[in-house]
Coordinates of C-alpha atoms and ligand atoms in Angstrom, one line a residue:
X1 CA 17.0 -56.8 -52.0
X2 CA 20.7 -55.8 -51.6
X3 CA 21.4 -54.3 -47.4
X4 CA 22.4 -50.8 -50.1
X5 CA 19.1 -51.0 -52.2
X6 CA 17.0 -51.6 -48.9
X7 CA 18.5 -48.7 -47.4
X8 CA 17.5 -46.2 -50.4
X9 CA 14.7 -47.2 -50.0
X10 CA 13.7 -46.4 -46.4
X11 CA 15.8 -43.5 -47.0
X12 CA 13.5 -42.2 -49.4
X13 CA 10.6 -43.1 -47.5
X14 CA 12.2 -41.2 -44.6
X15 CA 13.1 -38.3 -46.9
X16 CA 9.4 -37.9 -48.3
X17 CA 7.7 -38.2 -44.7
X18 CA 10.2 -35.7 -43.9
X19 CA 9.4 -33.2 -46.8
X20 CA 5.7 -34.1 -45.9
X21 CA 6.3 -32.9 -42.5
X22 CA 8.3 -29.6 -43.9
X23 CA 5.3 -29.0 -46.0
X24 CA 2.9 -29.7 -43.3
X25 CA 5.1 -27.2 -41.1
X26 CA 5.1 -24.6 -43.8
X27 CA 1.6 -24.7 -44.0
X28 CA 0.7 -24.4 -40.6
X29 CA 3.5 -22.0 -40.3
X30 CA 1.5 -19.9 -42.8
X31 CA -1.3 -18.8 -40.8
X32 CA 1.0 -16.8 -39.0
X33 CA 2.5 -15.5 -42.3
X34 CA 1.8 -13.9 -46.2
X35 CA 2.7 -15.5 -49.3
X36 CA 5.8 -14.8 -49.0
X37 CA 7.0 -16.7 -45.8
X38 CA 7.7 -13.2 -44.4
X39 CA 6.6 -14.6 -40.8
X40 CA 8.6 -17.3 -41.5
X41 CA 11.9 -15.6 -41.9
X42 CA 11.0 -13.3 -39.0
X43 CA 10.5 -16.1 -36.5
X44 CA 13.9 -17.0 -36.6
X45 CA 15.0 -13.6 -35.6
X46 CA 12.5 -13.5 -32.4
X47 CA 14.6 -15.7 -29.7
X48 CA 12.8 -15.7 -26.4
X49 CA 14.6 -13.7 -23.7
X50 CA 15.4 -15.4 -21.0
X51 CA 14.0 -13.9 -18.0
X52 CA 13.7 -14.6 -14.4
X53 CA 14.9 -13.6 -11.4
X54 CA 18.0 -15.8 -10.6
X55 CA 19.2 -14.2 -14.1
X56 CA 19.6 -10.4 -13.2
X57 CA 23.4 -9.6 -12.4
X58 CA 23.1 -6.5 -11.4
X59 CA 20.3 -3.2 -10.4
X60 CA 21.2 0.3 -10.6
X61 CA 18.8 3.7 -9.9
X62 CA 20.6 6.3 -12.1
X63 CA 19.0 10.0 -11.9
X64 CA 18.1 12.0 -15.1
X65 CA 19.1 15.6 -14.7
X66 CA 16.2 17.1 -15.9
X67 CA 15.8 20.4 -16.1
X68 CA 12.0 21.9 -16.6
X69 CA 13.0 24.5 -19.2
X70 CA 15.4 22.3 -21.1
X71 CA 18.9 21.9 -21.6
X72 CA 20.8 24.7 -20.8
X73 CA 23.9 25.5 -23.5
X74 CA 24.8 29.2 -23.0
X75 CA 27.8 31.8 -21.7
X76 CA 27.7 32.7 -18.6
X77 CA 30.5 35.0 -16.7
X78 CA 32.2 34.3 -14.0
X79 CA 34.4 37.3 -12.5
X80 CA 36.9 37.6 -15.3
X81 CA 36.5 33.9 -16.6
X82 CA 33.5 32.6 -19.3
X83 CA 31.9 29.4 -18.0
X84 CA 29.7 28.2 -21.2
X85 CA 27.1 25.4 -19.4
X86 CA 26.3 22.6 -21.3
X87 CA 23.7 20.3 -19.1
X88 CA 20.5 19.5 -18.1
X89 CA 19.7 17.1 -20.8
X90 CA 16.9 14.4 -18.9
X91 CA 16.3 11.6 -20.9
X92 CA 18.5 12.7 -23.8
X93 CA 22.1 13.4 -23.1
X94 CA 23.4 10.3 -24.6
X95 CA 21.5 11.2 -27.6
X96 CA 22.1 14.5 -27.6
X97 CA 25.5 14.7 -26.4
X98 CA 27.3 15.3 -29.7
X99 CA 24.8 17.9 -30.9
X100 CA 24.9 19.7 -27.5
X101 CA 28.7 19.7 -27.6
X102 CA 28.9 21.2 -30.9
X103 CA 26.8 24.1 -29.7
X104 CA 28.9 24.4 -26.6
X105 CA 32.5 24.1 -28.1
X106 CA 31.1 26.8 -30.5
X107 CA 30.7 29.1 -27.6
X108 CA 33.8 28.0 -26.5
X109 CA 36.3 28.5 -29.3
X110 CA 34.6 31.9 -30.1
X111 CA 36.4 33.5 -26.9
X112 CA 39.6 32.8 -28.8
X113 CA 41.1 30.8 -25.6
X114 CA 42.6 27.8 -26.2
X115 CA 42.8 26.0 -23.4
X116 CA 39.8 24.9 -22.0
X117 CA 37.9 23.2 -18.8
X118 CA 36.0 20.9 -19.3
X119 CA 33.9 20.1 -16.3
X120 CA 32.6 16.7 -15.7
X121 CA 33.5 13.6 -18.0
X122 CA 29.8 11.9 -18.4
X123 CA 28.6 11.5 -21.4
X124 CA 28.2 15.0 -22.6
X125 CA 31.6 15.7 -21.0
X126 CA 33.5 13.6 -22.9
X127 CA 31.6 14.1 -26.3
X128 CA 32.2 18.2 -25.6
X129 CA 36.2 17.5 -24.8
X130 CA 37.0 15.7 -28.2
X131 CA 34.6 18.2 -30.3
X132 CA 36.8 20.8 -28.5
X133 CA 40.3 19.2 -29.3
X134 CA 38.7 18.7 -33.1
X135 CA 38.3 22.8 -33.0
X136 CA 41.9 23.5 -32.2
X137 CA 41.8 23.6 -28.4
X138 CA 44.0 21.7 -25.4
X139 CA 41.7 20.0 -23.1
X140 CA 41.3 19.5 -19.4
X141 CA 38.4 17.7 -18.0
X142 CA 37.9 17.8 -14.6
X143 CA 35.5 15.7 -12.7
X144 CA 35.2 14.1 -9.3
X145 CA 33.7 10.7 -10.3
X146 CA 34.3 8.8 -14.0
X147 CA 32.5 5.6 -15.6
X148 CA 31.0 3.7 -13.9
X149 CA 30.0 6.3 -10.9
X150 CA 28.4 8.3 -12.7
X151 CA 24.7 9.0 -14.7
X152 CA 25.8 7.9 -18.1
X153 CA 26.8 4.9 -16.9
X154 CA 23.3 3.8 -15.5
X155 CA 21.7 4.8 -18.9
X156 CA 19.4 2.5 -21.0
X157 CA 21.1 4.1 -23.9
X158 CA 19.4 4.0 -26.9
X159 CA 18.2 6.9 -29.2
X160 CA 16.1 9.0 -27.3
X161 CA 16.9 12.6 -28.2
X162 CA 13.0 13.4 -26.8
X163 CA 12.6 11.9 -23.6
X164 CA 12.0 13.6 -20.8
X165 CA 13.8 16.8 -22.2
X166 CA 11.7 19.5 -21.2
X167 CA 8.8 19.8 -20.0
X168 CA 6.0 20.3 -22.6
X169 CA 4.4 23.7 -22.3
X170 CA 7.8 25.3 -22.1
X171 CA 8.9 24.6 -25.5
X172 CA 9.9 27.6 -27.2
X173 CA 10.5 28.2 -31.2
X174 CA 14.3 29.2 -29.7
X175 CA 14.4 25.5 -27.5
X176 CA 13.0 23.6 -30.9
X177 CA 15.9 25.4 -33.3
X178 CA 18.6 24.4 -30.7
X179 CA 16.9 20.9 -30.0
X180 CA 17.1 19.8 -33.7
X181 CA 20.2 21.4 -34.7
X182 CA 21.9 19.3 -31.4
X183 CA 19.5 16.1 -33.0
X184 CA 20.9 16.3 -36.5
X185 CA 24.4 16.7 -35.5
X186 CA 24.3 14.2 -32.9
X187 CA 22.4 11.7 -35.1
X188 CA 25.2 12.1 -38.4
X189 CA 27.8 11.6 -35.5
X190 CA 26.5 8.2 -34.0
X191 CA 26.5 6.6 -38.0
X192 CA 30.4 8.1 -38.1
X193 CA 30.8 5.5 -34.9
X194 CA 28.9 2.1 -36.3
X195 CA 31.0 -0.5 -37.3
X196 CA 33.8 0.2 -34.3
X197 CA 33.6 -2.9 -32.1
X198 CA 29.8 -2.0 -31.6
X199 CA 29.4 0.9 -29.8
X200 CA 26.9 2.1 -31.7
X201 CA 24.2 -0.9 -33.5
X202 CA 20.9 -0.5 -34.7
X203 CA 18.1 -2.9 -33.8
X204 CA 14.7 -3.3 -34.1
X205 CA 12.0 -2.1 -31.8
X206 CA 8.7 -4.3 -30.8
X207 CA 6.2 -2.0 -29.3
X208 CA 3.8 -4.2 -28.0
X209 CA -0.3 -2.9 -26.1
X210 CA -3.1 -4.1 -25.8
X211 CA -4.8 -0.8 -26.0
X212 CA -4.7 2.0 -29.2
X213 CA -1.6 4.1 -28.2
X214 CA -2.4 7.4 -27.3
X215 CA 0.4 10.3 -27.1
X216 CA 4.1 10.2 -27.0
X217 CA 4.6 8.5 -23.5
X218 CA 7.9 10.1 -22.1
X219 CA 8.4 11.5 -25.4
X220 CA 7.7 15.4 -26.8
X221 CA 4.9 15.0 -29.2
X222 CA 6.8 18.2 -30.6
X223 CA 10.3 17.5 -31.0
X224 CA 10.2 15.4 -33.9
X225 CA 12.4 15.0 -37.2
X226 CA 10.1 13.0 -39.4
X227 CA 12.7 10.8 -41.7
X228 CA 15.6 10.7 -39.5
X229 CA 14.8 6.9 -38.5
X230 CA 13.0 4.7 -40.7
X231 CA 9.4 5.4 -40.4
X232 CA 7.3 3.2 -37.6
X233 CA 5.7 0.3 -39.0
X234 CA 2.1 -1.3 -37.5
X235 CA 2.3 -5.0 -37.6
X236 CA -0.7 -7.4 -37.5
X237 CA -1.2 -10.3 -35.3
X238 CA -0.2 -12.8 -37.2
X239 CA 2.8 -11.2 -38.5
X240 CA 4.6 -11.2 -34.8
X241 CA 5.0 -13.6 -32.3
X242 CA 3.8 -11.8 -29.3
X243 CA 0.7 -11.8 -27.4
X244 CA -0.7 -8.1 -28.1
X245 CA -3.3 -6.8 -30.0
X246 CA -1.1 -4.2 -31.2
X247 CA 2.4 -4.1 -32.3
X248 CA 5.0 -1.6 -33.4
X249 CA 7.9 -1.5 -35.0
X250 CA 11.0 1.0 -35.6
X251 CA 14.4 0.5 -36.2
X252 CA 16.3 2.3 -34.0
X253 CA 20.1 3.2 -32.5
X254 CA 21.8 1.5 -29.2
X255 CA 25.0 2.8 -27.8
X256 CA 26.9 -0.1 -25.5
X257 CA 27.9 2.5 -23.1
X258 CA 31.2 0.7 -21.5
X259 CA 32.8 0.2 -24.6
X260 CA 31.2 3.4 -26.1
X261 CA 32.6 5.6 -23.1
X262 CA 35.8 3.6 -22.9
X263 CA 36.8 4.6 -26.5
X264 CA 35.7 8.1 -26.2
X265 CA 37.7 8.5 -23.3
X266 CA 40.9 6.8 -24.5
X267 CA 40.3 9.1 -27.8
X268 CA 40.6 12.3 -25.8
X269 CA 43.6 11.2 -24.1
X270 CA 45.2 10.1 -27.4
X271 CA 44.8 13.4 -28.8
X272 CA 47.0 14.6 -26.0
X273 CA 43.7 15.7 -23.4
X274 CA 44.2 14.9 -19.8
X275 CA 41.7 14.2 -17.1
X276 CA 42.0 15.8 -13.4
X277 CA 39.6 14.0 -10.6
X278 CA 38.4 17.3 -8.7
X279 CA 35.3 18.3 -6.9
X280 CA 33.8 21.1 -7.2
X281 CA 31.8 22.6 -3.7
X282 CA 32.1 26.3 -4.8
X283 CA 32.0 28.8 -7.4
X284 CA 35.0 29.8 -6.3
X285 CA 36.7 26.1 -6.4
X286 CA 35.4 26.6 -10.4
X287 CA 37.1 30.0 -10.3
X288 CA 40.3 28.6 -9.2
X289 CA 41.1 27.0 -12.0
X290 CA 43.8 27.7 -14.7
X291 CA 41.6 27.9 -17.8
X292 CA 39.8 31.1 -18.9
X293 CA 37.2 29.4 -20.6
X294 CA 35.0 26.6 -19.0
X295 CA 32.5 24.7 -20.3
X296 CA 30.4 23.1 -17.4
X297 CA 29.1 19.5 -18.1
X298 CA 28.4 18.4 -14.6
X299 CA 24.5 17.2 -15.3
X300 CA 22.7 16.9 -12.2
X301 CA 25.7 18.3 -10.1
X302 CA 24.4 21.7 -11.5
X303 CA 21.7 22.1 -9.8
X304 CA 24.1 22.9 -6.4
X305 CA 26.5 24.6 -7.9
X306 CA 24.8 26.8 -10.1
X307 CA 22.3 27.2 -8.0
X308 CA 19.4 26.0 -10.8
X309 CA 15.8 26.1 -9.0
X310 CA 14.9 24.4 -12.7
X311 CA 16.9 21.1 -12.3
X312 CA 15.6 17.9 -10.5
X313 CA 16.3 14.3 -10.5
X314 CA 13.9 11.8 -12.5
X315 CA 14.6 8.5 -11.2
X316 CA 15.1 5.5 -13.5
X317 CA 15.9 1.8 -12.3
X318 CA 17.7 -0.9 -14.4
X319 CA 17.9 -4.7 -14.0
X320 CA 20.9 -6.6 -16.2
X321 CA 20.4 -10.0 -17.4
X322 CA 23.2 -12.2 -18.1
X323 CA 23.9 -11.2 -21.9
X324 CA 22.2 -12.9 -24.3
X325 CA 24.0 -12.5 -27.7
X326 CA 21.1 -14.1 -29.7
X327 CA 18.4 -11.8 -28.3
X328 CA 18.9 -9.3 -31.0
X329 CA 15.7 -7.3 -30.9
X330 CA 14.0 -4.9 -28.3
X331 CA 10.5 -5.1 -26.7
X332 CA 8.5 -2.9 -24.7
X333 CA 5.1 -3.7 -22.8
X334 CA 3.4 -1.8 -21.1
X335 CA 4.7 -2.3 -17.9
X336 CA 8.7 -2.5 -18.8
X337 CA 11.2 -2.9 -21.7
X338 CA 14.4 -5.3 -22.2
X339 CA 16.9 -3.7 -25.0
X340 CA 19.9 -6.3 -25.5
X341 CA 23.3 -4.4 -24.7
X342 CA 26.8 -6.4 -25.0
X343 CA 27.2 -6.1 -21.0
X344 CA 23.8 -8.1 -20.4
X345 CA 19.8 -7.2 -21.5
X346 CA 18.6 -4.1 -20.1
X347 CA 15.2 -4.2 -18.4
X348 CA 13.2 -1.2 -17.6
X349 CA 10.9 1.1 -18.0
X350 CA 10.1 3.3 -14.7
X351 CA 10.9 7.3 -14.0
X352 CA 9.9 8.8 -10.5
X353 CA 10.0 12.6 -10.3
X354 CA 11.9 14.5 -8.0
X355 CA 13.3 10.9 -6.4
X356 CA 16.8 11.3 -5.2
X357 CA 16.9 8.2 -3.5
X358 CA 19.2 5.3 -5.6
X359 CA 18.5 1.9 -4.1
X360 CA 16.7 -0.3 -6.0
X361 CA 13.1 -1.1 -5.4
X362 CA 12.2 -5.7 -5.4
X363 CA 8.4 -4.0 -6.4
X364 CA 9.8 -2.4 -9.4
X365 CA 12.1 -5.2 -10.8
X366 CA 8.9 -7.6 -9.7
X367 CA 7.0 -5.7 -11.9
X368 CA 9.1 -5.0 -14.6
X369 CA 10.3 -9.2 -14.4
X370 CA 7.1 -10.4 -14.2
X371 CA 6.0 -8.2 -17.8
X372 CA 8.6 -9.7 -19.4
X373 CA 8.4 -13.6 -18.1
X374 CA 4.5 -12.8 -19.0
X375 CA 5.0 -11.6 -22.9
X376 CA 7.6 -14.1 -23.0
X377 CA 6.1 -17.3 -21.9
X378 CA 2.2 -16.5 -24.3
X379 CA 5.1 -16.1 -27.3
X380 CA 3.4 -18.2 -30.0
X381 CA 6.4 -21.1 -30.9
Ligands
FAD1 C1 17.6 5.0 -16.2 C2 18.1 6.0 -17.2 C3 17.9 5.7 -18.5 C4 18.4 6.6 -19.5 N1 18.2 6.3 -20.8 C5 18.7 7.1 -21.8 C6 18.6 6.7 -23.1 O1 18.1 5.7 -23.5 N2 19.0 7.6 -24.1 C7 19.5 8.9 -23.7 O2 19.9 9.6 -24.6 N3 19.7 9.2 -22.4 C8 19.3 8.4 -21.5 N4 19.4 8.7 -20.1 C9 19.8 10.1 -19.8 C10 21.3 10.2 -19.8 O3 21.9 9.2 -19.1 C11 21.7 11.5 -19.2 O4 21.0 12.6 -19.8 C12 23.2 11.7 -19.4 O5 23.9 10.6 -18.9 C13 23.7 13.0 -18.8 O6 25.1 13.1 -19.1 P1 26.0 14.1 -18.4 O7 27.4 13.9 -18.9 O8 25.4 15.5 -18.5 O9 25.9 13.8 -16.8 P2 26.7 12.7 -16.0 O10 26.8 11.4 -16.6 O11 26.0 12.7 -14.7 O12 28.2 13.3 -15.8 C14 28.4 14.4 -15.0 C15 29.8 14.5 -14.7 O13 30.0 15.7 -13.9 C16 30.7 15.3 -12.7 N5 30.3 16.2 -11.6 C17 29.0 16.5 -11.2 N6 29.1 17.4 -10.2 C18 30.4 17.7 -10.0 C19 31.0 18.5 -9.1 N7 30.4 19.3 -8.2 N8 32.4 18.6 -9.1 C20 33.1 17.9 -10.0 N9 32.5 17.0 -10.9 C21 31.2 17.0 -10.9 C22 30.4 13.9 -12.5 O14 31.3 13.2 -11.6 C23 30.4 13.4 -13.9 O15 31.8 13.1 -14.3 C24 19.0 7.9 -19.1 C25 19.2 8.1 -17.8 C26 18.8 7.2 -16.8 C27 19.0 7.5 -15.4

């Protein structure tokens, strides 16, 4: 037999053991999947996170301002001048920033000034300063600390226009009208920014117990737009990798808040606003300034300043993994979530009341480490 002819012939051999081995691999793939390979197909989009402690690059505490009646957005007068407040937003404000900002810069351009303060450059700052400049107006923002000092920049940063945004029983008809008119707005603004280097991506999101869910968790079981994201899916055991007994999932939004806050910021200055690094101790520092109209976007800061009994901090601490750029979903268990973000994988998952202390805690990264390394290492290969 000719070296070629010999070499077919193995070949073949080898090719049908290997299609024998495919076929054998499908099929035991199967019992993880329907008719229609659908497991199959997913597998490849569940990469294991890699998690342990030598990989986080960095901890941050950030503090939600939360306020217990819900965001404040009305005028306000100050001597002669009209300070319209925009703040107190909790768990929200990067979801609700745009909607929030619309309602303020309303307020705003209906004193007929047009130059305006804008106090504070976090999130809802910045997002109130361009939809200001869109109405007509010239812009200042004045703030004493920018990205990354400030709240925004220690956000998890995903769509969350409910969480932690007032507390339950004080939900009015008047809060709810305002909540999902800042929600609609907000959400029709975020698709306006997808496909701009990223700042704004949807994923999916693996919500993963081993008990029957019960309520909203930091969420209001009341401020709710059914249809706005696709509609939360159950998914059975052996159509997911993990080791629950019950799985989630939604498709949901992610804003990559360096990049995110970097454009909005260079935006505004394009469009000819300009930023002024001021603190404000006093009312009368805020009176002092040039502009008759100010719109007050100073989250947490408010609380001093405005001397608002209903505003306190609710803690939240981070850990950052070294990015991952094929870890393209995000999973919570019950003990802590990691949401993949260009600047590494977010892992979290606590909030602490009334804690205005910022250093992180080794028992809650521990915790939150060792829920991940868990879900991660029982993944079915
Ligand atoms: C751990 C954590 C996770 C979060 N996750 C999400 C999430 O997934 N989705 C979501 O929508 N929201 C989330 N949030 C909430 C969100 O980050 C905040 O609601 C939002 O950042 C508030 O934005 P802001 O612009 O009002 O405040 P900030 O970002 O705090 O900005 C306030 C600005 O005002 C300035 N300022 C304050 N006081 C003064 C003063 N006296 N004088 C001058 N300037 C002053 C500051 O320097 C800063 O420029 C999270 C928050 C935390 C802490």
């Amino acid at each position: 037999m000719s070296t070629r002819r010999k070499f077919m012939r193995s070949a073949g051999i080898i090719s049908l053991a290997a299609a024998g081995g495919l076929a054998s691999c499908s099929k035991q793939s199967l019992k993880y999947g329907d008719r229609n390979f659908n497991f199959n197909q997913q597998a490849f989009l569940f990469p294991k996170l890699k998690v342990s402690p030598d990989r986080i690059i960095r901890e941050t505490v950030g503090l939600r301002p939360f306020r217990k009646t819900g965001f404040r957005v009305e005028k306000e007068m100050l001597d002669k001048k009209t300070i319209v407040h925009n703040y107190g937003h909790g768990g929200s404000g990067w979801s609700l920033s745009w909607g929030t900002g619309n309602l303020a810069s309303d307020l705003a351009v209906a004193t007929g000034e047009k130059k305006v303060a804008v106090m504070g450059c976090g999130t809802v700052g910045i997002a109130t300063a361009r939809l200001l400049q869109k109405k007509g107006c010239d812009v200042t923002i004045y703030a004493k600390d920018l990205h990354p000092n400030i709240t925004s920049s220690v956000a998890t940063g995903t769509w969350s226009p409910s969480s932690r945004v007032i507390e339950e029983e004080n939900i009015t008809p008047e809060f709810e009208e305002k909540w999902t008119k800042a929600c609609n707005f907000s959400f029709n603004t975020f698709q306006q920014l997808l496909g701009l280097n990223q700042i704004v991506t949807w994923l999916d999101h693996y919500k993963m117990s081993n008990e029957v869910e019960s309520g909203h968790g930091s969420h209001s079981s009341r401020l709710l737009i059914p249809g706005l994201l696709p509609e939360s899916e159950t998914i059975s055991p052996e159509n997911h990798p993990f080791h629950f007994a019950h799985a989630n999932k939604q498709t949901t939004m992610v804003f990559n808040i360096p990049s995110y806050l970097a454009k909005q910021l260079n935006d505004f200055l394009s469009y000819g606003g300009e930023v002024v690094i001021k603190e404000f101790k006093t009312l009368e520092d805020v009176d002092a300034l040039p502009e008759m109209c100010i719109v007050n976007c100073t989250g947490l800061g408010s609380k001093a300043l405005f001397n608002d009994d209903n505003m306190m901090p609710i803690s939240g601490q981070l850990s950052f993994l070294i990015p991952q750029p094929e870890f393209n979903y995000r999973i919570s268990t019950p003990n802590g979530y990691a949401i993949p973000r260009k600047d590494g994988i977010i892992l979290g998952g606590n909030a602490i009341r009334g804690n205005w202390d910022t250093t992180p805690d080794p028992d809650q990264t521990a915790k939150v480490v060792n829920a991940l390394m868990e879900a991660m290492g029982q993944m079915k290969s």
